[in-house]
Short mmCIF file of C-alpha atoms and ligand atoms in Angstrom, two decimals:
data_model
loop_
_atom_site.label_atom_id
_atom_site.label_comp_id
_atom_site.label_asym_id
_atom_site.label_seq_id
_atom_site.Cartn_x
_atom_site.Cartn_y
_atom_site.Cartn_z
CA UNK M 1 -84.02 -96.57 -83.30
CA UNK M 2 -83.12 -99.97 -84.63
CA UNK M 3 -83.61 -102.92 -82.43
CA UNK M 4 -79.85 -103.55 -82.07
CA UNK M 5 -79.19 -99.96 -80.97
CA UNK M 6 -81.93 -100.22 -78.38
CA UNK M 7 -80.37 -103.39 -77.03
CA UNK M 8 -76.97 -101.74 -76.75
CA UNK M 9 -78.38 -98.65 -75.03
CA UNK M 10 -80.23 -100.91 -72.60
CA UNK M 11 -77.06 -102.87 -71.91
CA UNK M 12 -75.00 -99.78 -71.24
CA UNK M 13 -77.76 -98.38 -69.03
CA UNK M 14 -77.89 -101.62 -67.14
CA UNK M 15 -74.13 -101.63 -66.71
CA UNK M 16 -74.11 -98.08 -65.35
CA UNK M 17 -77.04 -98.87 -63.11
CA UNK M 18 -75.39 -101.94 -61.67
CA UNK M 19 -71.99 -100.43 -61.51
CA UNK M 20 -72.39 -96.91 -60.27
CA UNK M 21 -75.84 -96.33 -58.82
CA UNK M 22 -75.95 -99.09 -56.27
CA UNK M 23 -72.60 -99.71 -54.60
CA UNK M 24 -73.70 -103.04 -53.15
CA UNK M 25 -74.36 -104.34 -56.64
CA UNK M 26 -70.95 -103.37 -57.97
CA UNK M 27 -69.56 -106.29 -56.04
CA UNK M 28 -71.57 -108.66 -58.22
CA UNK M 29 -69.46 -110.56 -60.65
CA UNK M 30 -70.43 -111.01 -64.24
CA UNK M 31 -69.78 -114.72 -64.14
CA UNK M 32 -69.29 -116.37 -60.77
CA UNK M 33 -67.43 -114.84 -57.89
CA UNK M 34 -64.22 -116.80 -57.44
CA UNK M 35 -63.14 -115.27 -54.13
CA UNK M 36 -61.55 -117.96 -51.96
CA UNK M 37 -60.90 -120.20 -54.99
CA UNK M 38 -58.05 -122.57 -54.04
CA UNK M 39 -57.67 -125.35 -56.61
CA UNK M 40 -55.42 -128.31 -55.74
CA UNK M 41 -52.03 -127.97 -57.43
CA UNK M 42 -50.00 -130.74 -59.11
CA UNK M 43 -47.19 -130.27 -56.54
CA UNK M 44 -48.04 -129.31 -52.95
CA UNK M 45 -46.05 -126.07 -53.12
CA UNK M 46 -46.38 -123.95 -49.98
CA UNK M 47 -46.04 -120.17 -49.93
CA UNK M 48 -46.09 -120.36 -46.12
CA UNK M 49 -42.86 -122.37 -46.22
CA UNK M 50 -41.06 -120.58 -49.06
CA UNK M 51 -42.22 -116.95 -48.67
CA UNK M 52 -42.94 -117.23 -44.91
CA UNK M 53 -40.45 -119.45 -43.08
CA UNK M 54 -37.67 -119.25 -45.69
CA UNK M 55 -38.49 -115.55 -46.25
CA UNK M 56 -37.90 -115.62 -49.99
CA UNK M 57 -38.84 -112.37 -51.70
CA UNK M 58 -41.94 -112.66 -53.89
CA UNK M 59 -39.97 -111.40 -56.85
CA UNK M 60 -37.27 -114.05 -56.43
CA UNK M 61 -39.83 -116.31 -58.13
CA UNK M 62 -42.31 -113.87 -59.70
CA UNK M 63 -39.53 -111.93 -61.39
CA UNK M 64 -41.73 -110.24 -63.99
CA UNK M 65 -44.12 -108.47 -61.59
CA UNK M 66 -42.20 -105.19 -61.71
CA UNK M 67 -41.42 -105.21 -65.42
CA UNK M 68 -44.41 -106.54 -67.24
CA UNK M 69 -48.10 -106.98 -67.28
CA UNK M 70 -47.98 -110.47 -65.80
CA UNK M 71 -46.15 -111.50 -62.64
CA UNK M 72 -45.57 -114.96 -64.11
CA UNK M 73 -45.13 -118.38 -62.53
CA UNK M 74 -41.52 -119.54 -62.02
CA UNK M 75 -40.08 -122.34 -64.14
CA UNK M 76 -38.81 -125.52 -62.54
CA UNK M 77 -35.25 -124.26 -63.04
CA UNK M 78 -35.92 -121.59 -60.40
CA UNK M 79 -36.88 -124.34 -57.96
CA UNK M 80 -33.68 -126.24 -58.77
CA UNK M 81 -31.55 -123.41 -57.42
CA UNK M 82 -32.33 -125.10 -54.11
CA UNK M 83 -33.91 -128.44 -54.88
CA UNK M 84 -30.78 -129.65 -56.62
CA UNK M 85 -29.61 -130.04 -53.01
CA UNK M 86 -32.83 -130.08 -50.98
CA UNK M 87 -34.30 -133.44 -51.98
CA UNK M 88 -36.62 -133.83 -48.98
CA UNK M 89 -37.60 -132.00 -45.76
CA UNK M 90 -34.67 -131.64 -43.36
CA UNK M 91 -36.21 -134.04 -40.81
CA UNK M 92 -36.43 -136.93 -43.29
CA UNK M 93 -32.83 -136.44 -44.40
CA UNK M 94 -31.63 -136.34 -40.76
CA UNK M 95 -33.50 -139.57 -39.97
CA UNK M 96 -31.70 -141.35 -42.82
CA UNK M 97 -28.32 -139.93 -41.76
CA UNK M 98 -28.66 -141.20 -38.19
CA UNK M 99 -30.01 -144.57 -39.34
CA UNK M 100 -27.05 -144.96 -41.72
CA UNK M 101 -24.72 -144.08 -38.82
CA UNK M 102 -26.23 -146.82 -36.65
CA UNK M 103 -25.97 -149.31 -39.51
CA UNK M 104 -22.45 -148.16 -40.33
CA UNK M 105 -23.13 -147.35 -44.02
CA UNK M 106 -23.33 -144.34 -46.34
CA UNK M 107 -26.69 -142.54 -46.12
CA UNK M 108 -28.98 -142.95 -49.15
CA UNK M 109 -30.36 -139.95 -50.97
CA UNK M 110 -33.89 -139.36 -49.64
CA UNK M 111 -36.33 -137.89 -52.15
CA UNK M 112 -39.74 -136.93 -50.81
CA UNK M 113 -42.90 -137.69 -52.76
CA UNK M 114 -43.57 -134.03 -53.63
CA UNK M 115 -40.00 -133.23 -54.67
CA UNK M 116 -40.00 -136.41 -56.78
CA UNK M 117 -42.78 -134.81 -58.86
CA UNK M 118 -40.53 -131.82 -59.54
CA UNK M 119 -37.70 -134.12 -60.70
CA UNK M 120 -40.17 -136.06 -62.82
CA UNK M 121 -41.29 -132.82 -64.53
CA UNK M 122 -37.66 -132.00 -65.27
CA UNK M 123 -37.13 -135.47 -66.71
CA UNK M 124 -34.44 -136.42 -64.17
CA UNK M 125 -33.51 -139.98 -63.29
CA UNK M 126 -32.72 -141.41 -59.84
CA UNK M 127 -29.20 -139.95 -59.98
CA UNK M 128 -30.86 -136.53 -60.52
CA UNK M 129 -29.27 -136.31 -63.97
CA UNK M 130 -31.34 -135.89 -67.16
CA UNK M 131 -32.79 -139.27 -68.12
CA UNK M 132 -32.88 -139.72 -71.93
CA UNK M 133 -35.98 -141.91 -71.53
CA UNK M 134 -37.95 -139.03 -70.01
CA UNK M 135 -39.33 -135.88 -71.63
CA UNK M 136 -39.14 -132.71 -69.52
CA UNK M 137 -42.49 -130.94 -69.19
CA UNK M 138 -43.47 -127.76 -67.40
CA UNK M 139 -45.39 -128.36 -64.16
CA UNK M 140 -49.10 -127.93 -64.95
CA UNK M 141 -49.85 -125.35 -62.23
CA UNK M 142 -53.56 -124.54 -62.08
CA UNK M 143 -54.31 -120.86 -62.57
CA UNK M 144 -55.99 -119.25 -59.56
CA UNK M 145 -56.65 -115.61 -60.61
CA UNK M 146 -58.32 -115.00 -63.93
CA UNK M 147 -59.91 -111.71 -64.95
CA UNK M 148 -62.34 -111.71 -67.89
CA UNK M 149 -60.67 -111.02 -71.26
CA UNK M 150 -62.33 -107.61 -71.64
CA UNK M 151 -60.45 -106.23 -68.62
CA UNK M 152 -56.96 -104.78 -68.85
CA UNK M 153 -54.78 -105.23 -65.77
CA UNK M 154 -51.08 -104.54 -65.50
CA UNK M 155 -48.83 -105.47 -62.54
CA UNK M 156 -46.14 -102.97 -63.45
CA UNK M 157 -48.24 -99.84 -62.83
CA UNK M 158 -49.23 -101.11 -59.38
CA UNK M 159 -45.83 -102.34 -58.28
CA UNK M 160 -44.24 -99.04 -59.34
CA UNK M 161 -46.89 -97.04 -57.49
CA UNK M 162 -45.90 -98.89 -54.31
CA UNK M 163 -49.00 -101.08 -53.91
CA UNK M 164 -47.79 -104.17 -52.05
CA UNK M 165 -48.49 -107.67 -53.35
CA UNK M 166 -50.31 -108.38 -50.08
CA UNK M 167 -52.72 -105.46 -50.53
CA UNK M 168 -54.27 -107.38 -53.44
CA UNK M 169 -53.26 -111.00 -52.78
CA UNK M 170 -53.59 -111.06 -48.99
CA UNK M 171 -51.21 -112.73 -46.49
CA UNK M 172 -49.60 -115.00 -49.09
CA UNK M 173 -46.66 -115.75 -46.77
CA UNK M 174 -49.06 -117.58 -44.46
CA UNK M 175 -50.88 -119.58 -47.17
CA UNK M 176 -50.15 -123.31 -47.20
CA UNK M 177 -52.18 -123.45 -50.41
CA UNK M 178 -52.64 -120.47 -52.75
CA UNK M 179 -56.14 -118.97 -52.81
CA UNK M 180 -57.84 -115.98 -54.40
CA UNK M 181 -58.00 -113.43 -51.58
CA UNK M 182 -59.77 -110.46 -53.25
CA UNK M 183 -63.04 -110.68 -55.18
CA UNK M 184 -61.56 -109.07 -58.36
CA UNK M 185 -64.80 -107.23 -59.10
CA UNK M 186 -64.93 -103.87 -60.85
CA UNK M 187 -65.95 -102.29 -57.54
CA UNK M 188 -62.76 -103.61 -55.96
CA UNK M 189 -60.57 -101.98 -58.64
CA UNK M 190 -62.46 -98.69 -58.76
CA UNK M 191 -62.76 -98.28 -54.98
CA UNK M 192 -59.03 -98.68 -54.54
CA UNK M 193 -58.35 -96.22 -57.38
CA UNK M 194 -60.59 -93.66 -55.64
CA UNK M 195 -59.05 -94.35 -52.24
CA UNK M 196 -55.48 -94.14 -53.60
CA UNK M 197 -56.24 -90.80 -55.25
CA UNK M 198 -57.78 -89.45 -52.05
CA UNK M 199 -55.08 -90.66 -49.64
CA UNK M 200 -51.98 -91.18 -51.75
CA UNK M 201 -49.55 -94.05 -51.11
CA UNK M 202 -46.67 -93.58 -48.66
CA UNK M 203 -46.85 -89.82 -49.04
CA UNK M 204 -46.97 -89.87 -52.86
CA UNK M 205 -49.97 -88.41 -54.68
CA UNK M 206 -51.73 -90.90 -56.96
CA UNK M 207 -53.66 -90.44 -60.17
CA UNK M 208 -55.24 -93.85 -60.68
CA UNK M 209 -57.61 -93.73 -63.62
CA UNK M 210 -61.39 -94.01 -63.32
CA UNK M 211 -61.85 -93.95 -67.12
CA UNK M 212 -63.69 -96.90 -68.56
CA UNK M 213 -61.10 -97.15 -71.34
CA UNK M 214 -58.14 -97.58 -68.93
CA UNK M 215 -59.47 -100.94 -67.83
CA UNK M 216 -61.63 -101.93 -70.80
CA UNK M 217 -60.50 -102.51 -74.36
C1 LIG H 301 -60.09 -99.64 -62.52
C2 LIG H 301 -60.60 -100.55 -63.51
C3 LIG H 301 -61.98 -100.37 -64.08
C4 LIG H 301 -62.58 -99.22 -64.51
C5 LIG H 301 -62.05 -97.78 -64.40
C6 LIG H 301 -63.84 -99.58 -65.09
N1 LIG H 301 -64.01 -100.95 -65.01
FE1 LIG H 301 -65.62 -102.00 -65.72
N2 LIG H 301 -64.85 -103.72 -64.96
C7 LIG H 301 -63.62 -103.82 -64.35
C8 LIG H 301 -63.42 -105.21 -63.97
C9 LIG H 301 -62.21 -105.79 -63.25
C10 LIG H 301 -64.57 -105.92 -64.39
C11 LIG H 301 -64.84 -107.41 -64.25
C12 LIG H 301 -65.62 -107.68 -63.02
C13 LIG H 301 -65.95 -109.12 -62.87
O1 LIG H 301 -65.40 -109.99 -63.52
O2 LIG H 301 -66.80 -109.36 -62.02
C14 LIG H 301 -65.45 -104.95 -65.02
C15 LIG H 301 -66.68 -105.27 -65.56
C16 LIG H 301 -67.48 -104.39 -66.26
C17 LIG H 301 -68.72 -104.74 -66.92
C18 LIG H 301 -69.38 -106.10 -66.90
C19 LIG H 301 -70.48 -106.14 -65.87
C20 LIG H 301 -70.00 -106.24 -64.46
O3 LIG H 301 -70.37 -105.39 -63.63
O4 LIG H 301 -69.25 -107.18 -64.14
C21 LIG H 301 -69.19 -103.60 -67.54
C22 LIG H 301 -70.45 -103.47 -68.35
C23 LIG H 301 -68.25 -102.54 -67.22
N3 LIG H 301 -67.21 -103.05 -66.47
C24 LIG H 301 -68.37 -101.24 -67.64
C25 LIG H 301 -67.56 -100.19 -67.23
C26 LIG H 301 -67.82 -98.78 -67.53
C27 LIG H 301 -69.02 -98.29 -68.34
C28 LIG H 301 -66.80 -98.07 -66.94
C29 LIG H 301 -66.63 -96.55 -66.87
C30 LIG H 301 -67.69 -95.85 -66.17
C31 LIG H 301 -65.91 -99.02 -66.30
N4 LIG H 301 -66.41 -100.29 -66.49
C32 LIG H 301 -64.74 -98.67 -65.62
C33 LIG H 301 -62.70 -102.82 -64.13
C34 LIG H 301 -62.92 -101.47 -64.40
C1 LIG H 302 -40.12 -120.23 -54.37
C2 LIG H 302 -40.90 -119.57 -55.38
C3 LIG H 302 -42.04 -118.64 -54.97
C4 LIG H 302 -42.02 -117.58 -54.10
C5 LIG H 302 -40.88 -117.09 -53.23
C6 LIG H 302 -43.34 -116.98 -54.16
N1 LIG H 302 -44.13 -117.67 -55.04
FE1 LIG H 302 -46.02 -117.21 -55.59
N2 LIG H 302 -46.15 -118.91 -56.71
C7 LIG H 302 -45.11 -119.80 -56.89
C8 LIG H 302 -45.61 -120.97 -57.61
C9 LIG H 302 -44.82 -122.21 -58.00
C10 LIG H 302 -46.98 -120.73 -57.86
C11 LIG H 302 -47.98 -121.67 -58.58
C12 LIG H 302 -48.49 -122.69 -57.59
C13 LIG H 302 -49.48 -122.14 -56.60
O1 LIG H 302 -50.42 -121.46 -57.01
O2 LIG H 302 -49.28 -122.38 -55.38
C14 LIG H 302 -47.29 -119.42 -57.30
C15 LIG H 302 -48.52 -118.81 -57.34
C16 LIG H 302 -48.78 -117.51 -56.87
C17 LIG H 302 -50.03 -116.79 -57.07
C18 LIG H 302 -51.26 -117.30 -57.78
C19 LIG H 302 -51.09 -117.28 -59.27
C20 LIG H 302 -52.36 -117.63 -60.00
O3 LIG H 302 -52.43 -118.74 -60.56
O4 LIG H 302 -53.29 -116.82 -60.00
C21 LIG H 302 -49.88 -115.58 -56.45
C22 LIG H 302 -50.92 -114.47 -56.37
C23 LIG H 302 -48.56 -115.55 -55.86
N3 LIG H 302 -47.92 -116.74 -56.15
C24 LIG H 302 -48.07 -114.50 -55.11
C25 LIG H 302 -46.88 -114.54 -54.40
C26 LIG H 302 -46.49 -113.53 -53.44
C27 LIG H 302 -47.29 -112.30 -53.09
C28 LIG H 302 -45.29 -113.92 -52.93
C29 LIG H 302 -44.47 -113.26 -51.83
C30 LIG H 302 -45.16 -113.07 -50.55
C31 LIG H 302 -44.92 -115.16 -53.61
N4 LIG H 302 -45.92 -115.51 -54.46
C32 LIG H 302 -43.73 -115.87 -53.41
C33 LIG H 302 -43.81 -119.64 -56.48
C34 LIG H 302 -43.38 -118.69 -55.56
C1 LIG H 303 -53.44 -103.98 -57.55
C2 LIG H 303 -53.59 -105.37 -57.21
C3 LIG H 303 -52.44 -106.32 -57.38
C4 LIG H 303 -51.15 -106.18 -56.91
C5 LIG H 303 -50.53 -105.03 -56.13
C6 LIG H 303 -50.45 -107.39 -57.28
N1 LIG H 303 -51.29 -108.22 -57.97
FE1 LIG H 303 -50.85 -110.04 -58.71
N2 LIG H 303 -52.67 -110.15 -59.64
C7 LIG H 303 -53.66 -109.19 -59.51
C8 LIG H 303 -54.75 -109.52 -60.42
C9 LIG H 303 -56.03 -108.72 -60.60
C10 LIG H 303 -54.38 -110.71 -61.09
C11 LIG H 303 -55.15 -111.45 -62.18
C12 LIG H 303 -54.67 -110.95 -63.53
C13 LIG H 303 -55.37 -111.55 -64.71
O1 LIG H 303 -56.19 -112.45 -64.57
O2 LIG H 303 -55.08 -111.10 -65.84
C14 LIG H 303 -53.07 -111.08 -60.55
C15 LIG H 303 -52.34 -112.21 -60.94
C16 LIG H 303 -51.14 -112.60 -60.37
C17 LIG H 303 -50.42 -113.82 -60.68
C18 LIG H 303 -50.85 -114.86 -61.69
C19 LIG H 303 -50.02 -114.71 -62.97
C20 LIG H 303 -50.25 -113.40 -63.65
O3 LIG H 303 -49.31 -112.58 -63.69
O4 LIG H 303 -51.36 -113.17 -64.13
C21 LIG H 303 -49.29 -113.84 -59.90
C22 LIG H 303 -48.21 -114.90 -59.87
C23 LIG H 303 -49.29 -112.62 -59.11
N3 LIG H 303 -50.43 -111.90 -59.42
C24 LIG H 303 -48.30 -112.28 -58.22
C25 LIG H 303 -48.14 -111.00 -57.68
C26 LIG H 303 -46.94 -110.54 -56.96
C27 LIG H 303 -45.73 -111.38 -56.64
C28 LIG H 303 -47.17 -109.23 -56.63
C29 LIG H 303 -46.22 -108.25 -55.94
C30 LIG H 303 -44.91 -108.08 -56.59
C31 LIG H 303 -48.50 -108.88 -57.13
N4 LIG H 303 -49.05 -109.97 -57.77
C32 LIG H 303 -49.11 -107.65 -56.97
C33 LIG H 303 -53.65 -108.11 -58.68
C34 LIG H 303 -52.52 -107.60 -58.05
C1 LIG H 304 -34.30 -120.76 -51.73
C2 LIG H 304 -34.42 -122.18 -51.77
C3 LIG H 304 -35.69 -122.82 -52.34
C4 LIG H 304 -36.31 -122.56 -53.55
C5 LIG H 304 -35.92 -121.55 -54.61
C6 LIG H 304 -37.42 -123.48 -53.64
N1 LIG H 304 -37.48 -124.25 -52.51
FE1 LIG H 304 -38.85 -125.69 -52.12
N2 LIG H 304 -38.01 -125.99 -50.28
C7 LIG H 304 -36.85 -125.41 -49.84
C8 LIG H 304 -36.48 -126.00 -48.56
C9 LIG H 304 -35.25 -125.64 -47.72
C10 LIG H 304 -37.47 -126.96 -48.27
C11 LIG H 304 -37.51 -127.94 -47.10
C12 LIG H 304 -37.93 -127.33 -45.81
C13 LIG H 304 -37.98 -128.42 -44.73
O1 LIG H 304 -36.94 -128.82 -44.24
O2 LIG H 304 -39.10 -128.86 -44.46
C14 LIG H 304 -38.42 -126.93 -49.37
C15 LIG H 304 -39.54 -127.73 -49.44
C16 LIG H 304 -40.34 -127.87 -50.56
C17 LIG H 304 -41.44 -128.80 -50.68
C18 LIG H 304 -41.95 -129.74 -49.59
C19 LIG H 304 -41.26 -131.05 -49.68
C20 LIG H 304 -41.95 -132.11 -48.86
O3 LIG H 304 -41.82 -133.28 -49.23
O4 LIG H 304 -42.60 -131.77 -47.86
C21 LIG H 304 -41.94 -128.67 -51.94
C22 LIG H 304 -43.08 -129.46 -52.56
C23 LIG H 304 -41.16 -127.65 -52.61
N3 LIG H 304 -40.21 -127.18 -51.74
C24 LIG H 304 -41.37 -127.23 -53.91
C25 LIG H 304 -40.68 -126.17 -54.50
C26 LIG H 304 -40.97 -125.69 -55.83
C27 LIG H 304 -42.02 -126.25 -56.76
C28 LIG H 304 -40.15 -124.63 -56.04
C29 LIG H 304 -40.07 -123.75 -57.26
C30 LIG H 304 -41.31 -123.08 -57.63
C31 LIG H 304 -39.31 -124.48 -54.86
N4 LIG H 304 -39.68 -125.43 -53.95
C32 LIG H 304 -38.30 -123.54 -54.71
C33 LIG H 304 -36.12 -124.44 -50.48
C34 LIG H 304 -36.44 -123.89 -51.70
C1 LIG H 305 -55.04 -101.73 -53.82
C2 LIG H 305 -55.34 -100.66 -54.73
C3 LIG H 305 -55.62 -100.97 -56.20
C4 LIG H 305 -56.39 -102.00 -56.70
C5 LIG H 305 -57.14 -103.05 -55.93
C6 LIG H 305 -56.37 -101.84 -58.12
N1 LIG H 305 -55.61 -100.77 -58.47
FE1 LIG H 305 -55.16 -100.17 -60.39
N2 LIG H 305 -53.95 -98.73 -59.68
C7 LIG H 305 -53.75 -98.43 -58.35
C8 LIG H 305 -52.75 -97.37 -58.25
C9 LIG H 305 -52.25 -96.75 -56.96
C10 LIG H 305 -52.35 -97.08 -59.56
C11 LIG H 305 -51.26 -96.09 -60.02
C12 LIG H 305 -51.70 -94.69 -60.04
C13 LIG H 305 -50.54 -93.76 -60.34
O1 LIG H 305 -49.50 -94.23 -60.81
O2 LIG H 305 -50.68 -92.56 -60.06
C14 LIG H 305 -53.12 -97.95 -60.44
C15 LIG H 305 -53.01 -97.95 -61.84
C16 LIG H 305 -53.75 -98.72 -62.69
C17 LIG H 305 -53.67 -98.70 -64.14
C18 LIG H 305 -52.72 -97.84 -64.99
C19 LIG H 305 -53.43 -96.64 -65.50
C20 LIG H 305 -53.46 -95.58 -64.44
O3 LIG H 305 -54.51 -95.34 -63.86
O4 LIG H 305 -52.39 -95.01 -64.12
C21 LIG H 305 -54.59 -99.60 -64.61
C22 LIG H 305 -54.92 -99.91 -66.05
C23 LIG H 305 -55.22 -100.20 -63.46
N3 LIG H 305 -54.69 -99.66 -62.31
C24 LIG H 305 -56.19 -101.17 -63.54
C25 LIG H 305 -56.70 -101.86 -62.43
C26 LIG H 305 -57.65 -102.96 -62.51
C27 LIG H 305 -58.24 -103.51 -63.80
C28 LIG H 305 -57.86 -103.38 -61.24
C29 LIG H 305 -58.75 -104.49 -60.75
C30 LIG H 305 -58.64 -105.78 -61.41
C31 LIG H 305 -57.06 -102.55 -60.36
N4 LIG H 305 -56.38 -101.64 -61.11
C32 LIG H 305 -57.03 -102.69 -58.98
C33 LIG H 305 -54.34 -99.04 -57.26
C34 LIG H 305 -55.14 -100.18 -57.32
#
């Protein structure tokens, strides 16, 4: 055998060894394990507030989760469905309204620091109208989940099979700051595929693939 072939055989052997022979090792990650990763975001957006208290459906913002590979991050226009009117937390607005009442004047528009960042990204001026001096830019949200490029993952198949967002992403509606809940290892994927096939989901039989080629290019 040529040296290259030997190296490849060794690599594949190693992969099988790590992956299938010792279950504990299949939770190793190739690079570093990012479980719990919670990078600071450019705007302090809270899922606990929006998906929890306000009870917005996940797919109100992540509209693509059922139709495409990626769930997608909403554009600032989605936020403006509400933040055109909601310029600050209710308490702050109420404070200004009662102060204006005492001082016998019209209340000023109160814009909180975090919402101001949203308006800035949209290039709006103080009157909340587009400011020709400003250039709108998408908010630079920091990506939390990131599988290696050699793995194929598709939201559609999972959403259609009835796997809930929370099963993979955890109790998002209680997260003040988004974090990676699952370890995203190969063992995590494969174990759930086995378990789904054995138990079904909500009474439906499942046939989740265990073929290398379903998840690897
Ligand atoms: C259900 C999806 C799925 C299937 C089926 C699957 N893999 Fe993976 N595999 C993954 C994921 C996800 C990773 C990335 C893990 C990480 O980043 O830690 C991975 C990583 C790997 C790696 C890199 C080393 C490692 O452990 O991180 C090798 C090699 C590998 N897979 C080989 C295989 C082989 C061979 C098969 C078939 C026996 C297979 N995989 C089946 C999802 C899968
Ligand atoms: C009001 C809009 C909105 C709603 C509703 C919403 N999200 Fe999000 N989601 C966002 C924004 C904005 C980000 C990017 C900022 C961040 O990570 O916090 C995000 C990020 C995420 C991420 C991390 C993406 C990455 O970078 O890896 C996941 C996972 C997620 N959301 C899941 C959910 C789930 C599950 C629900 C329902 C329980 C939900 N979201 C409801 C707006 C929303
Ligand atoms: C079977 C597990 C699983 C389910 C169910 C699931 N996700 Fe994900 N999600 C992932 C994985 C894995 C990634 C990372 C994908 C990558 O890096 O390519 C991810 C990434 C994301 C992202 C980052 C952007 C993207 O699409 O890559 C968002 C947002 C997200 N998920 C939201 C949701 C929402 C909302 C639901 C429910 C409608 C949901 N997810 C259901 C596993 C899941
Ligand atoms: C369905 C309506 C709705 C949508 C859509 C929505 N929000 Fe909100 N958001 C609210 C409400 C209402 C509050 C204020 C709650 C309170 O009184 O504290 C709020 C509060 C906030 C706050 C906290 C403000 C502060 O100063 O404490 C931030 C930041 C925020 N939203 C960002 C966003 C972003 C970014 C998006 C789009 C990804 C978005 N929101 C989409 C209704 C919405
Ligand atoms: C919580 C359980 C769960 C997790 C975790 C999970 N899957 Fe799945 N996966 C399923 C189910 C259920 C199906 C659909 C099976 C069906 O339709 O019969 C599926 C389907 C798929 C499919 C479509 C091909 C097929 O088998 O029908 C791919 C590709 C896939 N998963 C890849 C992944 C990868 C890659 C990961 C890890 C990053 C992962 N899955 C994690 C449950 C899971």
